[in-house]
PDB file of C-alpha atoms (C1' of nucleotides) and ligand atoms in Angstrom:
ATOM      1  CA  MET A   1      -8.319 -21.426  11.209  1.00  0.00           C
ATOM      2  CA  ASP A   2      -4.838 -22.350  10.402  1.00  0.00           C
ATOM      3  CA  TYR A   3      -3.801 -21.020   7.120  1.00  0.00           C
ATOM      4  CA  PRO A   4      -0.574 -22.444   5.798  1.00  0.00           C
ATOM      5  CA  PHE A   5       1.123 -19.092   5.798  1.00  0.00           C
ATOM      6  CA  GLY A   6      -0.620 -17.575   8.772  1.00  0.00           C
ATOM      7  CA  VAL A   7      -2.941 -14.649   9.000  1.00  0.00           C
ATOM      8  CA  CYS A   8      -2.675 -10.994   8.158  1.00  0.00           C
ATOM      9  CA  LYS A   9      -1.166  -8.973  10.966  1.00  0.00           C
ATOM     10  CA  VAL A  10      -3.659  -6.248  10.273  1.00  0.00           C
ATOM     11  CA  CYS A  11      -6.991  -7.947   9.691  1.00  0.00           C
ATOM     12  CA  GLY A  12      -6.521 -11.679  10.160  1.00  0.00           C
ATOM     13  CA  ALA A  13      -7.215 -12.787   6.627  1.00  0.00           C
ATOM     14  CA  PRO A  14      -4.927 -15.372   5.075  1.00  0.00           C
ATOM     15  CA  VAL A  15      -1.604 -13.851   4.236  1.00  0.00           C
ATOM     16  CA  THR A  16      -0.336 -13.568   0.745  1.00  0.00           C
ATOM     17  CA  GLY A  17       3.182 -12.588   1.657  1.00  0.00           C
ATOM     18  CA  ASN A  18       5.263  -9.742   2.923  1.00  0.00           C
ATOM     19  CA  HIS A  19       3.977  -6.420   1.819  1.00  0.00           C
ATOM     20  CA  TYR A  20       5.795  -3.166   2.482  1.00  0.00           C
ATOM     21  CA  GLY A  21       7.504  -4.729   5.446  1.00  0.00           C
ATOM     22  CA  ALA A  22       4.642  -6.599   7.096  1.00  0.00           C
ATOM     23  CA  VAL A  23       3.049  -9.970   6.626  1.00  0.00           C
ATOM     24  CA  THR A  24      -0.401  -9.102   5.396  1.00  0.00           C
ATOM     25  CA  CYS A  25      -3.178 -10.113   3.091  1.00  0.00           C
ATOM     26  CA  GLU A  26      -3.669  -8.841  -0.405  1.00  0.00           C
ATOM     27  CA  ALA A  27      -6.448  -6.537   0.699  1.00  0.00           C
ATOM     28  CA  CYS A  28      -4.467  -4.734   3.362  1.00  0.00           C
ATOM     29  CA  GLU A  29      -1.632  -4.384   0.957  1.00  0.00           C
ATOM     30  CA  GLY A  30      -4.098  -2.822  -1.427  1.00  0.00           C
ATOM     31  CA  LEU A  31      -5.357  -0.336   1.101  1.00  0.00           C
ATOM     32  CA  PHE A  32      -1.867   0.690   2.016  1.00  0.00           C
ATOM     33  CA  LYS A  33      -1.001   1.040  -1.609  1.00  0.00           C
ATOM     34  CA  ARG A  34      -4.084   3.062  -2.460  1.00  0.00           C
ATOM     35  CA  GLY A  35      -3.710   5.263   0.565  1.00  0.00           C
ATOM     36  CA  GLN A  36      -0.463   6.786  -0.478  1.00  0.00           C
ATOM     37  CA  VAL A  37      -0.347  10.423  -1.299  1.00  0.00           C
ATOM     38  CA  VAL A  38       2.950  11.889  -2.240  1.00  0.00           C
ATOM     39  CA  ASP A  39       4.362  15.325  -2.464  1.00  0.00           C
ATOM     40  CA  THR A  40       6.059  14.982  -5.767  1.00  0.00           C
ATOM     41  CA  ALA A  41       8.275  17.968  -5.190  1.00  0.00           C
ATOM     42  CA  HIS A  42       9.978  16.392  -2.196  1.00  0.00           C
ATOM     43  CA  GLN A  43       9.228  12.740  -2.723  1.00  0.00           C
ATOM     44  CA  VAL A  44       7.749  12.454   0.708  1.00  0.00           C
ATOM     45  CA  PRO A  45       4.658  10.525   1.711  1.00  0.00           C
ATOM     46  CA  VAL A  46       1.789  12.562   2.997  1.00  0.00           C
ATOM     47  CA  TRP A  47      -0.913  10.574   4.677  1.00  0.00           C
ATOM     48  CA  GLN A  48      -4.317  10.919   3.266  1.00  0.00           C
ATOM     49  CA  ALA A  49      -6.695  12.130   5.907  1.00  0.00           C
ATOM     50  CA  TYR A  50      -9.321   9.542   6.550  1.00  0.00           C
ATOM     51  CA  GLN A  51     -12.257  10.059   8.792  1.00  0.00           C
ATOM     52  CA  TYR A  52     -12.048   8.305  12.105  1.00  0.00           C
ATOM     53  CA  TYR A  53     -14.896   6.061  12.857  1.00  0.00           C
ATOM     54  CA  GLU A  54     -14.367   5.456  16.535  1.00  0.00           C
ATOM     55  CA  GLY A  55     -11.968   8.131  17.577  1.00  0.00           C
ATOM     56  CA  GLY A  56      -8.987   6.338  16.239  1.00  0.00           C
ATOM     57  CA  HIS A  57      -9.293   3.126  18.203  1.00  0.00           C
ATOM     58  CA  CYS A  58     -11.223   0.837  15.971  1.00  0.00           C
ATOM     59  CA  GLN A  59     -10.657  -2.865  16.179  1.00  0.00           C
ATOM     60  CA  ILE A  60      -9.615  -4.081  12.793  1.00  0.00           C
ATOM     61  CA  ASN A  61     -10.545  -7.543  11.700  1.00  0.00           C
ATOM     62  CA  ILE A  62     -11.595  -9.140   8.479  1.00  0.00           C
ATOM     63  CA  LYS A  63     -15.135  -7.992   8.958  1.00  0.00           C
ATOM     64  CA  THR A  64     -14.545  -4.467  10.172  1.00  0.00           C
ATOM     65  CA  ARG A  65     -11.511  -3.646   8.149  1.00  0.00           C
ATOM     66  CA  THR A  66     -13.366  -1.582   5.581  1.00  0.00           C
ATOM     67  CA  LEU A  67     -15.239   0.522   8.098  1.00  0.00           C
ATOM     68  CA  CYS A  68     -12.413   2.743   9.195  1.00  0.00           C
ATOM     69  CA  LYS A  69      -9.702   3.228   6.700  1.00  0.00           C
ATOM     70  CA  GLU A  70      -7.688   5.430   8.927  1.00  0.00           C
ATOM     71  CA  CYS A  71      -7.434   2.961  11.764  1.00  0.00           C
ATOM     72  CA  ARG A  72      -6.735   0.215   9.284  1.00  0.00           C
ATOM     73  CA  TYR A  73      -4.063   2.288   7.723  1.00  0.00           C
ATOM     74  CA  ASP A  74      -2.613   3.121  11.113  1.00  0.00           C
ATOM     75  CA  LYS A  75      -2.522  -0.522  11.967  1.00  0.00           C
ATOM     76  CA  CYS A  76      -0.709  -1.267   8.773  1.00  0.00           C
ATOM     77  CA  VAL A  77       1.944   1.203   9.816  1.00  0.00           C
ATOM     78  CA  LEU A  78       1.955  -0.155  13.351  1.00  0.00           C
ATOM     79  CA  MET A  79       2.560  -3.642  12.083  1.00  0.00           C
ATOM     80  CA  GLY A  80       5.554  -2.420  10.242  1.00  0.00           C
ATOM     81  CA  MET A  81       4.364  -1.347   6.833  1.00  0.00           C
ATOM     82  CA  THR A  82       6.293   1.607   5.598  1.00  0.00           C
ATOM     83  CA  ILE A  83       7.569   2.953   2.392  1.00  0.00           C
ATOM     84  CA  GLU A  84       9.653   5.824   1.300  1.00  0.00           C
ATOM     85  CA  VAL A  85       7.604   6.763  -1.671  1.00  0.00           C
ATOM     86  CA  VAL A  86       4.929   4.779  -3.342  1.00  0.00           C
ATOM     87  CA  GLN A  87       5.707   5.828  -6.792  1.00  0.00           C
ATOM     88  CA  ASN A  88       4.732   5.207 -10.293  1.00  0.00           C
ATOM     89  CA  PRO A  89       8.215   4.562 -11.568  1.00  0.00           C
ATOM     90  CA  TYR A  90       7.276   5.394 -15.094  1.00  0.00           C
ATOM     91  CA  GLU A  91       5.647   8.706 -14.282  1.00  0.00           C
ATOM     92  CA  LEU A  92       8.335   9.719 -11.869  1.00  0.00           C
ATOM     93  CA  GLY A  93      11.173   8.382 -13.917  1.00  0.00           C
ATOM     94  CA  HIS A  94      12.344   6.000 -11.214  1.00  0.00           C
ATOM     95  CA  GLU A  95      12.872   2.341 -11.080  1.00  0.00           C
ATOM     96  CA  ARG A  96      10.933   0.167  -8.724  1.00  0.00           C
ATOM     97  CA  PRO A  97      12.526  -0.367  -5.312  1.00  0.00           C
ATOM     98  CA  SER A  98      16.068  -1.536  -5.687  1.00  0.00           C
ATOM     99  CA  LYS A  99      19.475  -0.646  -4.373  1.00  0.00           C
ATOM    100  CA  GLU A 100      19.109   2.781  -5.871  1.00  0.00           C
ATOM    101  CA  TRP A 101      15.549   3.261  -4.741  1.00  0.00           C
ATOM    102  CA  PRO A 102      15.198   1.032  -1.733  1.00  0.00           C
ATOM    103  CA  LEU A 103      12.216   0.425   0.401  1.00  0.00           C
ATOM    104  CA  ASP A 104      12.890   2.225   3.610  1.00  0.00           C
ATOM    105  CA  HIS A 105      11.909   0.139   6.549  1.00  0.00           C
ATOM    106  CA  ARG A 106      12.322   2.889   9.033  1.00  0.00           C
ATOM    107  CA  ARG A 107       9.205   3.493  10.978  1.00  0.00           C
ATOM    108  CA  ILE A 108       7.276   6.557   9.972  1.00  0.00           C
ATOM    109  CA  ALA A 109       7.219   7.620  13.568  1.00  0.00           C
ATOM    110  CA  GLY A 110       3.795   7.571  15.089  1.00  0.00           C
ATOM    111  CA  SER A 111       2.344   9.321  12.167  1.00  0.00           C
ATOM    112  CA  ARG A 112      -1.175  10.409  12.724  1.00  0.00           C
ATOM    113  CA  PRO A 113      -2.806  10.909   9.403  1.00  0.00           C
ATOM    114  CA  SER A 114      -3.402  14.548   8.891  1.00  0.00           C
ATOM    115  CA  SER A 115      -3.797  16.472   5.741  1.00  0.00           C
ATOM    116  CA  ASN A 116      -1.193  19.038   6.611  1.00  0.00           C
ATOM    117  CA  ASP A 117       1.277  16.936   8.532  1.00  0.00           C
ATOM    118  CA  THR A 118       4.169  15.580   6.630  1.00  0.00           C
ATOM    119  CA  ASP A 119       5.467  13.749   9.682  1.00  0.00           C
ATOM    120  CA  SER A 120       9.115  13.828  10.544  1.00  0.00           C
ATOM    121  CA  TYR A 121      10.298  14.851   7.162  1.00  0.00           C
ATOM    122  CA  GLU A 122      12.634  17.757   7.274  1.00  0.00           C
ATOM    123  CA  ALA A 123      12.385  19.915   4.261  1.00  0.00           C
ATOM    124  CA  PRO A 124      15.437  21.707   2.994  1.00  0.00           C
ATOM    125  CA  ASP A 125      15.637  25.161   4.503  1.00  0.00           C
ATOM    126  CA  GLU A 126      15.194  26.968   1.287  1.00  0.00           C
ATOM    127  CA  ASP A 127      12.186  25.177  -0.001  1.00  0.00           C
ATOM    128  CA  LYS A 128       9.694  24.529   2.734  1.00  0.00           C
ATOM    129  CA  VAL A 129       6.645  25.061   0.625  1.00  0.00           C
ATOM    130  CA  LEU A 130       5.157  21.757  -0.247  1.00  0.00           C
ATOM    131  CA  GLY A 131       3.537  21.327  -3.574  1.00  0.00           C
ATOM    132  CA  ASP A 132       0.003  20.161  -3.768  1.00  0.00           C
ATOM    133  CA  PRO A 133      -0.049  16.513  -2.815  1.00  0.00           C
ATOM    134  CA  GLN A 134      -0.918  14.224  -5.611  1.00  0.00           C
ATOM    135  CA  LEU A 135      -2.553  10.885  -5.358  1.00  0.00           C
ATOM    136  CA  ILE A 136      -0.325   8.309  -6.925  1.00  0.00           C
ATOM    137  CA  SER A 137      -2.867   5.854  -8.133  1.00  0.00           C
ATOM    138  CA  ASN A 138      -5.687   5.521 -10.557  1.00  0.00           C
ATOM    139  CA  TYR A 139      -8.172   6.375  -7.907  1.00  0.00           C
ATOM    140  CA  PRO A 140      -9.714   9.686  -6.951  1.00  0.00           C
ATOM    141  CA  VAL A 141      -9.059  11.397  -3.688  1.00  0.00           C
ATOM    142  CA  ILE A 142     -11.407   9.983  -1.113  1.00  0.00           C
ATOM    143  CA  VAL A 143     -13.451  11.816   1.441  1.00  0.00           C
ATOM    144  CA  TYR A 144     -14.958   9.601   4.070  1.00  0.00           C
ATOM    145  CA  ARG A 145     -17.778  10.371   6.386  1.00  0.00           C
ATOM    146  CA  GLN A 146     -18.683   8.817   9.645  1.00  0.00           C
ATOM    147  CA  ARG A 147     -21.257   6.130   9.703  1.00  0.00           C
ATOM    148  CA  PRO A 148     -23.203   4.282  12.345  1.00  0.00           C
ATOM    149  CA  PRO A 149     -21.703   1.329  14.203  1.00  0.00           C
ATOM    150  CA  PRO A 150     -21.904  -1.974  12.403  1.00  0.00           C
ATOM    151  CA  ASP A 151     -23.153  -5.226  13.757  1.00  0.00           C
ATOM    152  CA  ILE A 152     -20.042  -7.120  14.554  1.00  0.00           C
TER     153      ILE A 152
ATOM    154  C1'  DA B   1     -13.587   1.503  -3.419  1.00  0.00           C
ATOM    155  C1'  DT B   2     -12.301  -3.246  -2.554  1.00  0.00           C
ATOM    156  C1'  DA B   3      -9.734  -7.246  -3.230  1.00  0.00           C
ATOM    157  C1'  DG B   4      -8.165 -10.865  -6.024  1.00  0.00           C
ATOM    158  C1'  DC B   5      -5.241 -11.792  -9.886  1.00  0.00           C
ATOM    159  C1'  DC B   6      -1.558 -10.563 -13.208  1.00  0.00           C
ATOM    160  C1'  DT B   7       2.830  -8.708 -14.995  1.00  0.00           C
ATOM    161  C1'  DT B   8       7.156  -7.318 -14.041  1.00  0.00           C
ATOM    162  C1'  DG B   9      11.760  -7.418 -12.610  1.00  0.00           C
ATOM    163  C1'  DA B  10      15.379  -7.613  -8.809  1.00  0.00           C
ATOM    164  C1'  DG B  11      17.886 -10.756  -6.431  1.00  0.00           C
ATOM    165  C1'  DG B  12      19.637 -15.101  -5.503  1.00  0.00           C
TER     166       DG B  12
ATOM    167  C1'  DC C   1      16.385 -20.814 -13.911  1.00  0.00           C
ATOM    168  C1'  DC C   2      13.472 -19.686  -9.338  1.00  0.00           C
ATOM    169  C1'  DT C   3      11.189 -16.853  -5.693  1.00  0.00           C
ATOM    170  C1'  DC C   4       8.556 -13.143  -4.325  1.00  0.00           C
ATOM    171  C1'  DA C   5       7.021  -8.524  -3.726  1.00  0.00           C
ATOM    172  C1'  DA C   6       5.900  -3.860  -6.215  1.00  0.00           C
ATOM    173  C1'  DG C   7       2.823  -2.110  -8.890  1.00  0.00           C
ATOM    174  C1'  DG C   8      -0.884  -2.604 -12.433  1.00  0.00           C
ATOM    175  C1'  DC C   9      -5.389  -4.380 -13.736  1.00  0.00           C
ATOM    176  C1'  DT C  10     -10.214  -5.289 -13.301  1.00  0.00           C
ATOM    177  C1'  DA C  11     -14.645  -7.747 -11.813  1.00  0.00           C
ATOM    178  C1'  DT C  12     -17.526  -6.895  -8.250  1.00  0.00           C
TER     179       DT C  12
HETATM  180 ZN1   ZN D   1      -5.389  -7.928   6.024  1.00  0.00          ZN
END
DNA sequence: ATAGCCTTGAGG
DNA sequence: CCTCAAGGCTAT
């Protein structure tokens, strides 16, 4: 299975290019994109809490990639995908990534998705209270439940 | 919700 | 011009 541009670092599907700092397929890009929750007050990503399927160690391939969004998301980050803020530039009044609003390729250090963990972000002393996270997409907030093992 | 396709625009 | 990735759109 030699695809001309290689395979997705996350799931193994044919790549469609570099996405958020990693060579991935369109689908993994989409998951990463959809999974962004942002605290609009501080412009900081907050990971949406997905439900682990196998205790956080799922193998992700093209067939299993939809079974555990959290592990898939983690793998996206592990493979280098990162972003400062996934933003709707029109809603937030920002331009798309550029010199002024660059993609930040720093690793979001070992972030374990958790609804009340904003990772290594250091809030200004005065204003530590985070606003309610808002999902920056057209999709509703997702609550996942565990499900039985698939036939792989 | 997923994933393929489209539009946009920065950068070269 | 051209490339290509961010973000939007939409059929399934
Ligand atoms: Zn993939």
